[in-house]
Tab-separated table of C-alpha atoms and ligand atoms in Angstrom:
chain	number	residue	atom	x	y	z
A	155	MET	CA	69.242	85.013	108.398
A	156	LYS	CA	66.951	84.975	105.350
A	157	ALA	CA	70.037	85.477	103.211
A	158	LEU	CA	71.509	82.294	104.220
A	159	LEU	CA	70.354	80.068	101.344
A	160	LEU	CA	71.502	82.495	98.558
A	161	GLY	CA	75.303	82.082	97.954
A	162	SER	CA	76.758	85.193	98.016
A	163	THR	CA	78.176	84.980	94.524
A	164	LEU	CA	74.497	84.660	93.130
A	165	MET	CA	73.512	87.590	95.382
A	166	ALA	CA	76.336	89.418	93.899
A	167	ALA	CA	74.856	88.695	90.390
A	168	LEU	CA	71.355	89.579	91.418
A	169	VAL	CA	72.196	93.008	92.957
A	170	LEU	CA	74.007	93.573	89.424
A	171	GLN	CA	70.641	93.443	87.971
A	172	THR	CA	68.607	95.304	90.870
A	173	GLY	CA	71.252	97.838	91.265
A	174	SER	CA	71.591	97.626	94.679
A	175	ASN	CA	74.106	99.509	96.622
A	176	SER	CA	76.128	96.287	97.895
A	177	PRO	CA	79.978	96.755	98.146
A	178	SER	CA	80.134	94.093	95.123
A	179	ALA	CA	77.606	96.156	92.814
A	180	ALA	CA	79.196	99.452	93.915
A	181	ALA	CA	82.478	97.853	92.733
A	182	ALA	CA	81.107	96.521	89.728
A	183	VAL	CA	79.470	99.905	88.769
A	184	SER	CA	82.457	101.889	90.000
A	185	ALA	CA	84.791	99.711	87.588
A	186	GLY	CA	82.811	100.822	84.721
A	187	LYS	CA	80.743	97.969	84.307
A	188	PRO	CA	77.351	98.014	82.526
A	189	ALA	CA	74.801	96.893	84.922
A	190	ALA	CA	72.442	95.230	82.577
A	191	LEU	CA	73.928	91.598	81.742
A	192	SER	CA	72.108	88.693	80.580
A	193	ARG	CA	72.087	85.968	83.069
A	194	GLN	CA	74.586	83.948	80.782
A	195	GLN	CA	76.681	87.042	80.778
A	196	GLN	CA	76.368	87.492	84.643
A	197	HIS	CA	77.621	83.696	84.951
A	198	GLN	CA	80.509	84.128	82.552
A	199	ARG	CA	81.812	87.309	84.412
A	200	VAL	CA	81.567	85.514	87.556
A	201	THR	CA	83.648	82.693	86.161
A	202	ASP	CA	86.220	85.011	84.600
A	203	LEU	CA	86.563	87.334	88.040
A	204	THR	CA	87.199	83.938	90.075
A	205	THR	CA	89.730	82.913	87.728
A	206	LEU	CA	91.388	86.212	87.970
A	207	GLY	CA	90.852	86.547	91.674
A	208	ARG	CA	92.190	82.842	92.237
A	209	ALA	CA	95.695	83.975	90.199
A	210	MET	CA	95.988	86.916	92.586
A	211	PHE	CA	95.451	84.816	95.611
A	212	PHE	CA	98.252	82.769	94.693
A	213	ASP	CA	100.392	85.440	93.407
A	214	GLN	CA	103.603	86.182	95.446
A	215	ALA	CA	104.850	89.013	93.178
A	216	LEU	CA	101.888	91.293	94.889
A	217	SER	CA	103.961	91.549	98.008
A	218	ALA	CA	106.951	93.768	98.921
A	219	SER	CA	109.197	90.876	99.541
A	220	GLY	CA	107.986	89.076	96.410
A	221	LYS	CA	107.618	85.925	98.700
A	222	GLN	CA	104.277	86.234	100.282
A	223	SER	CA	100.810	85.607	98.549
A	224	CYS	CA	97.248	85.593	100.502
A	225	ALA	CA	97.785	81.770	100.059
A	226	SER	CA	100.810	81.825	102.286
A	227	CYS	CA	98.887	82.713	105.406
A	228	HIS	CA	95.618	81.229	104.272
A	229	SER	CA	96.667	78.202	102.903
A	230	PRO	CA	94.196	76.217	100.757
A	231	GLU	CA	95.235	72.812	102.131
A	232	HIS	CA	94.180	74.134	105.689
A	233	ALA	CA	90.795	75.714	104.778
A	234	PHE	CA	92.613	78.931	103.992
A	235	GLY	CA	93.765	79.267	107.349
A	236	PRO	CA	97.436	79.137	108.628
A	237	PRO	CA	99.946	76.626	107.161
A	238	ASN	CA	101.860	75.817	110.608
A	239	ASN	CA	101.812	76.016	114.340
A	240	LEU	CA	103.042	79.625	114.591
A	241	PRO	CA	100.868	81.857	116.574
A	242	VAL	CA	101.437	84.611	114.123
A	243	GLN	CA	102.725	84.847	110.698
A	244	PRO	CA	105.742	86.547	109.384
A	245	GLY	CA	105.617	89.352	106.895
A	246	GLY	CA	106.813	92.794	105.686
A	247	ARG	CA	109.254	93.862	102.993
A	248	PHE	CA	112.002	91.426	104.433
A	249	LEU	CA	109.721	88.719	105.893
A	250	THR	CA	111.121	89.957	109.345
A	251	LEU	CA	108.068	91.321	111.061
A	252	SER	CA	105.204	89.461	112.693
A	253	GLY	CA	101.635	89.952	112.861
A	254	THR	CA	99.689	90.201	116.094
A	255	ARG	CA	96.909	87.575	115.485
A	256	ALA	CA	96.336	84.197	114.480
A	257	VAL	CA	95.092	83.793	110.723
A	258	PRO	CA	91.599	82.849	110.573
A	259	SER	CA	90.114	80.342	108.372
A	260	LEU	CA	88.443	82.039	105.039
A	261	ARG	CA	85.984	79.327	104.584
A	262	TYR	CA	82.310	79.805	105.541
A	263	MET	CA	82.751	83.646	105.782
A	264	GLN	CA	80.030	84.288	103.171
A	265	ASN	CA	77.250	84.860	105.522
A	266	THR	CA	79.047	87.163	107.794
A	267	PRO	CA	76.727	89.899	108.757
A	268	ALA	CA	78.058	93.549	108.763
A	269	PHE	CA	79.238	94.481	112.260
A	270	THR	CA	76.418	95.677	114.604
A	271	GLU	CA	76.224	96.532	118.115
A	272	HIS	CA	72.757	95.152	118.666
A	273	TYR	CA	72.096	91.904	116.386
A	274	HIS	CA	68.800	90.708	116.131
A	275	ASP	CA	68.574	87.175	114.586
A	276	ASP	CA	65.300	87.122	112.409
A	277	ASP	CA	65.288	83.380	112.325
A	278	GLY	CA	65.105	83.084	116.153
A	279	ASP	CA	63.264	85.395	118.754
A	280	ASP	CA	64.213	88.829	117.170
A	281	SER	CA	63.237	90.834	120.234
A	282	ILE	CA	66.457	89.444	121.850
A	283	ASP	CA	69.492	91.814	121.564
A	284	ALA	CA	72.724	89.432	120.843
A	285	GLY	CA	75.115	92.333	121.464
A	286	PRO	CA	77.972	93.165	119.160
A	287	THR	CA	78.074	90.739	116.326
A	288	GLY	CA	79.568	90.422	112.743
A	289	GLY	CA	82.122	92.130	110.717
A	290	ARG	CA	85.341	90.615	109.363
A	291	THR	CA	88.333	90.092	111.178
A	292	TRP	CA	88.706	89.167	114.870
A	293	ASP	CA	87.442	92.103	115.997
A	294	GLY	CA	84.581	92.795	113.471
A	295	ARG	CA	86.264	96.074	111.980
A	296	VAL	CA	85.824	95.507	108.215
A	297	ASP	CA	82.500	94.941	106.500
A	298	SER	CA	83.457	93.007	103.323
A	299	ALA	CA	86.050	91.023	101.668
A	300	HIS	CA	86.336	93.666	99.235
A	301	GLU	CA	87.769	96.292	101.944
A	302	GLN	CA	89.327	93.263	103.661
A	303	ALA	CA	92.073	92.504	101.031
A	304	ARG	CA	93.377	96.251	101.173
A	305	ILE	CA	94.629	95.584	104.708
A	306	PRO	CA	97.214	92.818	103.895
A	307	LEU	CA	98.257	94.089	100.697
A	308	LEU	CA	99.190	97.606	102.439
A	309	SER	CA	100.056	96.236	105.987
A	310	THR	CA	103.632	96.882	106.895
A	311	HIS	CA	103.964	93.553	108.813
A	312	GLU	CA	101.947	91.762	106.028
A	313	MET	CA	102.476	91.963	102.225
A	314	GLY	CA	103.885	95.515	102.783
A	315	ASN	CA	103.226	97.336	99.829
A	316	ALA	CA	103.748	101.343	100.498
A	317	SER	CA	100.732	102.281	98.598
A	318	THR	CA	97.900	101.207	96.226
A	319	GLY	CA	100.155	102.707	93.375
A	320	GLU	CA	103.089	99.927	94.458
A	321	VAL	CA	100.156	97.435	94.118
A	322	VAL	CA	98.853	98.474	90.691
A	323	ASN	CA	102.216	98.666	89.068
A	324	LYS	CA	102.456	94.985	90.098
A	325	LEU	CA	99.386	94.406	88.778
A	326	ARG	CA	100.044	96.046	85.381
A	327	ALA	CA	103.165	93.784	85.020
A	328	ALA	CA	101.440	90.648	86.216
A	329	THR	CA	100.541	87.779	83.506
A	330	TYR	CA	96.802	88.250	84.499
A	331	ALA	CA	97.047	92.085	83.349
A	332	PRO	CA	95.277	91.333	80.128
A	333	GLN	CA	92.222	89.610	81.962
A	334	LEU	CA	91.970	92.745	84.081
A	335	LYS	CA	91.671	94.830	81.075
A	336	ALA	CA	89.325	92.390	79.427
A	337	LEU	CA	87.126	92.609	82.332
A	338	PHE	CA	87.162	96.029	83.637
A	339	GLY	CA	87.904	98.123	80.370
A	340	ALA	CA	91.423	98.682	78.434
A	341	GLN	CA	91.875	102.119	80.211
A	342	VAL	CA	91.539	100.373	83.696
A	343	PHE	CA	95.055	100.965	84.587
A	344	ASP	CA	94.762	104.554	83.907
A	345	ASP	CA	93.423	105.379	87.104
A	346	PRO	CA	95.328	103.697	90.071
A	347	GLU	CA	92.311	103.570	92.340
A	348	ARG	CA	90.069	102.326	89.930
A	349	ALA	CA	92.505	99.224	88.957
A	350	PHE	CA	93.065	98.557	92.712
A	351	ASP	CA	89.398	98.640	93.071
A	352	ALA	CA	88.992	96.281	90.083
A	353	ALA	CA	91.524	93.780	91.839
A	354	MET	CA	89.999	93.809	95.157
A	355	HIS	CA	86.625	93.200	93.169
A	356	ALA	CA	88.350	90.070	91.558
A	357	LEU	CA	89.762	88.754	95.034
A	358	GLU	CA	86.392	89.211	96.482
A	359	VAL	CA	84.676	87.346	93.693
A	360	PHE	CA	87.104	84.188	94.152
A	361	GLN	CA	86.726	84.327	97.900
A	362	GLU	CA	82.951	83.771	97.297
A	363	ASN	CA	83.316	80.820	95.066
A	364	PRO	CA	81.444	77.853	96.847
A	365	ALA	CA	83.769	75.080	95.467
A	366	ASP	CA	86.754	76.637	97.430
A	367	PHE	CA	85.263	78.660	100.295
A	368	TYR	CA	81.895	76.912	101.221
A	369	PRO	CA	81.771	73.547	100.009
A	370	TYR	CA	79.627	71.852	102.774
A	371	SER	CA	81.444	68.510	102.222
A	372	SER	CA	81.934	67.298	105.799
A	373	LYS	CA	81.073	64.151	107.186
A	374	TYR	CA	78.836	66.291	109.395
A	375	ASP	CA	77.067	67.675	106.303
A	376	ALA	CA	76.778	63.997	104.791
A	377	PHE	CA	75.139	63.079	108.397
A	378	LEU	CA	72.675	66.123	108.113
A	379	ARG	CA	71.947	64.895	104.458
A	380	ARG	CA	71.142	61.420	105.849
A	381	GLN	CA	73.873	59.951	103.788
A	382	VAL	CA	76.127	58.424	106.744
A	383	LYS	CA	75.927	57.894	110.393
A	384	LEU	CA	78.387	59.399	112.957
A	385	THR	CA	80.097	56.859	115.018
A	386	PRO	CA	78.987	56.349	118.527
A	387	GLN	CA	81.607	58.638	119.938
A	388	GLU	CA	80.846	61.205	117.307
A	389	MET	CA	77.319	61.266	118.498
A	390	ARG	CA	78.244	61.321	122.011
A	391	GLY	CA	80.585	64.534	121.299
A	392	LEU	CA	77.723	66.052	119.132
A	393	SER	CA	75.142	65.685	122.280
A	394	LEU	CA	77.934	67.009	124.842
A	395	PHE	CA	78.331	69.992	122.074
A	396	ASN	CA	74.841	70.816	122.367
A	397	ASP	CA	73.967	70.234	125.903
A	398	PRO	CA	73.546	73.552	127.593
A	399	ASP	CA	74.653	71.743	130.875
A	400	LYS	CA	77.744	70.289	129.448
A	401	GLY	CA	79.708	71.657	126.353
A	402	ASN	CA	77.008	74.420	125.776
A	403	CYS	CA	79.322	75.116	122.498
A	404	ALA	CA	76.410	75.282	120.219
A	405	SER	CA	75.162	78.228	121.996
A	406	CYS	CA	77.980	80.253	120.093
A	407	HIS	CA	79.076	77.497	117.674
A	408	ILE	CA	76.081	76.814	115.912
A	409	SER	CA	75.316	73.425	114.950
A	410	ALA	CA	71.685	72.874	113.833
A	411	VAL	CA	70.252	73.446	110.375
A	412	ALA	CA	68.276	76.614	110.496
A	413	PRO	CA	64.539	76.977	110.016
A	414	ASN	CA	65.251	77.964	106.576
A	415	GLY	CA	66.994	74.938	105.767
A	416	ALA	CA	70.474	76.367	105.756
A	417	PHE	CA	73.533	74.315	107.071
A	418	PRO	CA	74.908	75.929	110.131
A	419	GLN	CA	77.946	77.520	110.148
A	420	PHE	CA	79.327	76.812	113.543
A	421	THR	CA	79.453	80.479	114.722
A	422	ASP	CA	76.767	82.956	115.392
A	423	TYR	CA	79.309	85.605	114.622
A	424	GLY	CA	79.118	86.976	118.102
A	425	LEU	CA	82.041	89.176	119.840
A	426	ILE	CA	82.590	87.566	123.115
A	427	ALA	CA	85.331	87.866	125.810
A	428	LEU	CA	86.723	84.452	126.772
A	429	GLY	CA	89.871	85.683	129.023
A	430	ALA	CA	92.411	83.725	126.685
A	431	PRO	CA	95.843	83.454	128.443
A	432	ARG	CA	98.427	86.268	127.148
A	433	ASN	CA	100.518	84.787	124.372
A	434	ARG	CA	104.311	85.544	125.429
A	435	GLU	CA	105.152	84.110	121.880
A	436	ILE	CA	103.807	87.120	120.018
A	437	PRO	CA	106.867	89.390	119.420
A	438	ALA	CA	104.207	92.475	120.344
A	439	ASN	CA	103.563	91.043	123.571
A	440	ALA	CA	107.154	91.808	124.617
A	441	ASN	CA	105.955	94.956	125.345
A	442	PRO	CA	104.247	94.910	128.741
A	443	GLN	CA	102.204	97.847	127.692
A	444	TYR	CA	100.924	96.447	124.496
A	445	VAL	CA	97.553	94.629	124.927
A	446	ASP	CA	95.149	93.446	122.090
A	447	LEU	CA	91.595	94.080	123.538
A	448	GLY	CA	89.769	93.212	120.347
A	449	LEU	CA	86.589	95.448	120.043
A	450	CYS	CA	87.912	98.108	122.218
A	451	GLY	CA	91.211	98.447	120.285
A	452	PRO	CA	94.057	98.963	119.333
A	453	GLU	CA	93.565	97.721	115.975
A	454	ARG	CA	89.841	98.856	115.932
A	455	THR	CA	89.419	102.533	117.067
A	456	ASP	CA	85.860	103.382	117.150
A	457	PHE	CA	85.111	101.853	120.797
A	458	MET	CA	88.257	103.000	122.423
A	459	ASP	CA	86.195	104.309	125.376
A	460	ARG	CA	83.744	101.528	125.830
A	461	LYS	CA	85.080	99.540	128.715
A	462	ASP	CA	82.473	96.795	128.446
A	463	TYR	CA	83.737	95.909	124.864
A	464	CYS	CA	87.407	95.237	125.987
A	465	GLY	CA	88.756	91.655	125.287
A	466	LEU	CA	85.953	90.990	122.888
A	467	PHE	CA	86.560	88.707	119.888
A	468	LYS	CA	84.469	87.377	117.067
A	469	THR	CA	83.422	83.596	117.462
A	470	PRO	CA	85.107	81.504	114.882
A	471	THR	CA	83.437	79.057	112.708
A	472	LEU	CA	84.492	75.694	113.860
A	473	ARG	CA	84.154	73.945	110.387
A	474	ASN	CA	87.547	72.445	109.423
A	475	VAL	CA	89.137	73.435	112.836
A	476	ALA	CA	90.878	70.179	112.996
A	477	LEU	CA	92.915	71.195	110.203
A	478	ARG	CA	94.311	74.293	112.297
A	479	GLN	CA	97.493	73.992	114.450
A	480	THR	CA	96.942	77.300	116.282
A	481	PHE	CA	93.818	78.469	117.886
A	482	PHE	CA	92.196	81.569	119.314
A	483	HIS	CA	92.803	85.146	118.204
A	484	ASN	CA	96.421	84.978	119.601
A	485	GLY	CA	97.324	81.623	118.777
A	486	VAL	CA	97.859	80.825	122.339
A	487	PHE	CA	96.804	76.918	122.081
A	488	HIS	CA	98.171	74.543	119.597
A	489	SER	CA	95.689	71.492	119.958
A	490	LEU	CA	91.913	70.810	120.336
A	491	ASP	CA	92.785	68.976	123.297
A	492	GLU	CA	94.555	72.239	125.011
A	493	VAL	CA	91.429	74.286	123.751
A	494	MET	CA	88.971	71.973	125.415
A	495	ARG	CA	90.933	71.613	128.696
A	496	PHE	CA	91.010	75.456	128.777
A	497	TYR	CA	87.110	75.540	128.538
A	498	VAL	CA	86.646	73.284	131.230
A	499	GLU	CA	89.504	74.426	133.581
A	500	ARG	CA	89.773	77.973	133.204
A	501	ASP	CA	87.524	78.652	136.261
A	502	THR	CA	88.109	75.217	138.133
A	503	ALA	CA	92.045	74.866	137.838
A	504	PRO	CA	92.944	78.547	136.630
A	505	GLN	CA	96.369	77.798	138.169
A	506	LYS	CA	97.112	75.674	135.189
A	507	TRP	CA	96.412	78.553	132.631
A	508	TYR	CA	98.034	81.739	134.245
A	509	PRO	CA	100.992	82.992	135.690
A	510	ARG	CA	101.706	84.113	138.944
A	511	ASN	CA	102.630	87.328	140.496
A	512	ARG	CA	105.817	87.999	142.415
A	513	ASP	CA	103.727	87.672	145.697
A	514	ARG	CA	102.645	83.998	144.334
A	515	SER	CA	99.021	85.252	143.885
A	516	LEU	CA	97.127	83.867	140.526
A	517	ARG	CA	97.068	86.592	137.602
A	518	LYS	CA	93.990	85.022	136.140
A	519	PHE	CA	92.549	86.590	132.765
A	520	ASP	CA	96.345	87.908	132.448
A	521	ASP	CA	95.735	89.598	128.835
A	522	LEU	CA	92.957	91.763	130.490
A	523	LEU	CA	93.294	94.682	132.972
A	524	PRO	CA	91.089	93.940	136.211
A	525	ALA	CA	88.755	96.410	135.215
A	526	TYR	CA	87.885	94.398	132.079
A	527	HIS	CA	87.241	91.091	134.051
A	528	ALA	CA	83.519	91.371	134.311
A	529	ASN	CA	83.424	91.089	130.369
A	530	VAL	CA	84.479	87.748	130.370
A	531	ASN	CA	81.895	85.109	129.636
A	532	MET	CA	80.909	82.822	132.589
A	533	GLU	CA	78.249	80.562	131.257
A	534	ALA	CA	78.843	76.733	130.604
A	535	PRO	CA	81.218	75.113	129.945
A	536	PHE	CA	83.182	78.000	132.106
A	537	GLY	CA	82.069	78.687	135.571
A	538	GLY	CA	82.185	76.949	138.894
A	539	LYS	CA	85.014	77.583	141.339
A	540	ARG	CA	88.650	76.343	141.972
A	541	GLY	CA	88.672	73.047	142.841
A	542	ASP	CA	85.199	71.939	141.263
A	543	LYS	CA	84.764	69.283	138.910
A	544	PRO	CA	85.280	70.369	135.468
A	545	VAL	CA	81.950	70.122	133.354
A	546	LEU	CA	83.485	67.536	130.830
A	547	SER	CA	85.507	64.593	131.871
A	548	ALA	CA	88.704	63.578	129.957
A	549	SER	CA	86.977	60.899	127.856
A	550	GLU	CA	83.954	63.437	127.226
A	551	ILE	CA	86.658	65.762	125.854
A	552	GLN	CA	87.750	63.212	123.567
A	553	ASP	CA	84.053	62.692	122.515
A	554	VAL	CA	83.810	66.480	121.697
A	555	ILE	CA	87.213	66.326	119.636
A	556	ALA	CA	86.069	63.378	117.777
A	557	PHE	CA	82.751	65.405	116.570
A	558	MET	CA	84.742	68.566	115.726
A	559	LYS	CA	86.884	66.285	113.524
A	560	THR	CA	83.465	65.478	111.418
A	561	LEU	CA	83.508	69.387	110.424
A	562	THR	CA	86.541	68.839	107.994
A	563	ASP	CA	85.631	69.253	104.487
A	564	GLY	CA	86.266	66.702	101.662
A	565	TYR	CA	85.091	63.582	103.584
A	566	GLN	CA	84.905	60.646	101.409
A	567	PRO	CA	82.449	57.856	102.959
B	282	HEC	C1	101.007	87.630	106.654
B	282	HEC	C2	99.858	86.865	106.663
B	282	HEC	C3	98.628	87.154	106.131
B	282	HEC	C4	98.596	87.434	104.560
B	282	HEC	C5	99.774	87.529	103.734
B	282	HEC	C6	97.146	87.905	104.519
B	282	HEC	N1	96.260	87.556	105.491
B	282	HEC	FE1	94.211	87.808	105.551
B	282	HEC	N2	94.556	87.672	107.503
B	282	HEC	C7	95.519	87.287	108.413
B	282	HEC	C8	95.361	87.765	109.511
B	282	HEC	C9	96.194	87.573	110.955
B	282	HEC	C10	94.034	88.138	109.972
B	282	HEC	C11	93.044	88.284	111.034
B	282	HEC	C12	93.358	90.224	111.129
B	282	HEC	C13	92.603	90.792	112.345
B	282	HEC	O1	91.661	90.046	113.044
B	282	HEC	O2	92.939	91.861	112.727
B	282	HEC	C14	93.424	88.066	108.588
B	282	HEC	C15	92.111	88.236	108.143
B	282	HEC	C16	91.519	88.155	106.930
B	282	HEC	C17	90.293	88.280	106.445
B	282	HEC	C18	89.110	88.437	107.480
B	282	HEC	C19	88.455	87.189	107.857
B	282	HEC	C20	87.238	87.122	108.788
B	282	HEC	O3	87.647	86.800	109.904
B	282	HEC	O4	86.227	87.508	108.469
B	282	HEC	C21	90.046	87.991	104.899
B	282	HEC	C22	88.965	88.090	104.451
B	282	HEC	C23	91.452	88.071	104.638
B	282	HEC	N3	92.423	87.709	105.505
B	282	HEC	C24	91.967	88.003	103.398
B	282	HEC	C25	93.216	87.832	102.687
B	282	HEC	C26	93.512	88.414	101.381
B	282	HEC	C27	92.592	88.323	100.206
B	282	HEC	C28	94.916	88.162	101.525
B	282	HEC	C29	95.876	88.623	100.125
B	282	HEC	C30	95.376	89.983	99.502
B	282	HEC	C31	95.403	88.156	102.731
B	282	HEC	N4	94.257	87.921	103.555
B	282	HEC	C32	96.744	87.987	102.903
B	282	HEC	C33	96.696	87.351	107.748
B	282	HEC	C34	97.188	87.408	106.444
B	283	HEC	C1	80.145	81.977	124.865
B	283	HEC	C2	80.268	81.700	123.672
B	283	HEC	C3	81.323	80.414	123.382
B	283	HEC	C4	80.900	79.086	123.833
B	283	HEC	C5	79.903	78.737	124.903
B	283	HEC	C6	82.078	78.350	123.209
B	283	HEC	N1	82.987	79.062	122.521
B	283	HEC	FE1	84.352	78.205	121.665
B	283	HEC	N2	84.888	80.275	120.927
B	283	HEC	C7	84.355	81.405	121.124
B	283	HEC	C8	84.978	82.605	120.929
B	283	HEC	C9	84.379	83.844	121.174
B	283	HEC	C10	86.233	82.129	120.520
B	283	HEC	C11	87.338	83.024	120.340
B	283	HEC	C12	88.060	83.585	121.331
B	283	HEC	C13	89.425	84.171	121.344
B	283	HEC	O1	90.054	84.135	120.219
B	283	HEC	O2	89.497	85.087	121.969
B	283	HEC	C14	86.184	80.640	120.418
B	283	HEC	C15	87.373	79.942	119.936
B	283	HEC	C16	87.093	78.336	119.771
B	283	HEC	C17	88.201	77.481	119.116
B	283	HEC	C18	89.389	77.907	118.556
B	283	HEC	C19	88.945	78.152	117.027
B	283	HEC	C20	89.917	78.996	116.150
B	283	HEC	O3	89.738	78.860	115.109
B	283	HEC	O4	90.901	79.448	116.968
B	283	HEC	C21	87.336	76.475	119.344
B	283	HEC	C22	88.117	75.192	118.907
B	283	HEC	C23	86.344	76.490	120.282
B	283	HEC	N3	85.974	77.782	120.435
B	283	HEC	C24	85.614	75.092	120.552
B	283	HEC	C25	84.508	75.399	121.438
B	283	HEC	C26	83.978	74.258	122.117
B	283	HEC	C27	84.119	72.742	121.814
B	283	HEC	C28	82.944	74.728	122.719
B	283	HEC	C29	82.210	73.962	123.946
B	283	HEC	C30	82.871	72.959	124.852
B	283	HEC	C31	82.863	76.162	122.690
B	283	HEC	N4	83.892	76.547	121.795
B	283	HEC	C32	82.094	76.929	123.520
B	283	HEC	C33	82.973	81.467	121.817
B	283	HEC	C34	82.554	80.317	122.517
């Protein structure tokens, strides 16, 4: 992507100048902001919006329970991912309800392309259709951080507000209400939709702040800048990660610097079915009729009739993955070791990962109806047949994990 080098905050500032119809610019304009600002004024505005968005991100008073902020689920100490090992987080008015999906990290989301069914990478061979790609959330159903923030604020099992009006009443009473007025006009609260939109814009700008959301301060970044060497084990892990016949991880979790010099995001944003085991710890899964099929629903409703899209979830970034204690869209795994063993044993030792039917036959891919099994990816590190040797040995697995640990931000030499 050509846009990779431009920070999106900078892009937001630039579109304000050119008047493009990006969501940020649209929000700024609809919020009654004059479009022509000097460079210095633009910079100041971004700084002020960031401060306001940060205050909102950490404000528990914005939830119906009064006890949950964005940061309760997107913990800053965990790269804005889940703070604990629960597969799904509690929420709702009394914090007694549960979500259905693991909390993703909010770091390195800034270049997520808008969802498309046919993705052509303009850095590589652009004649190749990489299939469904991009969008926010595990199923790519949201196209901007701006739209995204509506979901948790209004979802009954998350922050649990009944309406945008309820949120706006809380904003009006917040300590940062004067800043909202200063940035969006003294009358901002007169029209609740406008006030809500202004707040979403501030949250979005905060989530584009490089120091918080894409610092590129991991050991691997220092290695790419030739400031440090990786240990022999980390180097072995990196080559297994990249080797198409071994880990083959980099085919989806991109690890190389792009031709335009942009550092890798460790995802290609592709939606792929890996056949993760059903997670019986998720309360919604107590109902055997409930199945989370990602791209074909039920959260997403535009591809309900696309059988070939069932079971597809967006490839997450692996940056900061070692800070997580819960992995995959349904939080079914709790350590990197478990994830790695699943990758290499899913097809060679499926009996370790899937339950049995009453007749003792194995229910492989037990979270997908048989009609959707053909959607599951079979390339390395998957593939092979039951009893085959896994593509990575136990010590090679440890090497890849050692490499993934170099992707944690905040590295001090
Ligand atoms: C109760 C826990 C919870 C709270 C509170 C919460 N989130 Fe989330 N967030 C999630 C989950 C779970 C997902 C994944 C949803 C999905 O895939 O359907 C998510 C996804 C996201 C994404 C999309 C990331 C991606 O993959 O592109 C963004 C952005 C986001 N949240 C921002 C926020 C903001 C801003 C707030 C506060 C207004 C917030 N969240 C509050 C649980 C939470
Ligand atoms: C064909 C594409 C593909 C390949 C190859 C691949 N992954 Fe993934 N990876 C994904 C997708 C898609 C998910 C999310 C799956 C889900 O939630 O159902 C994922 C999830 C993960 C997670 C969990 C991250 C999180 O935040 O929950 C880790 C860790 C991971 N992969 C590591 C690896 C490693 C290491 C390799 C190589 C051994 C690898 N992956 C190979 C696509 C791929």
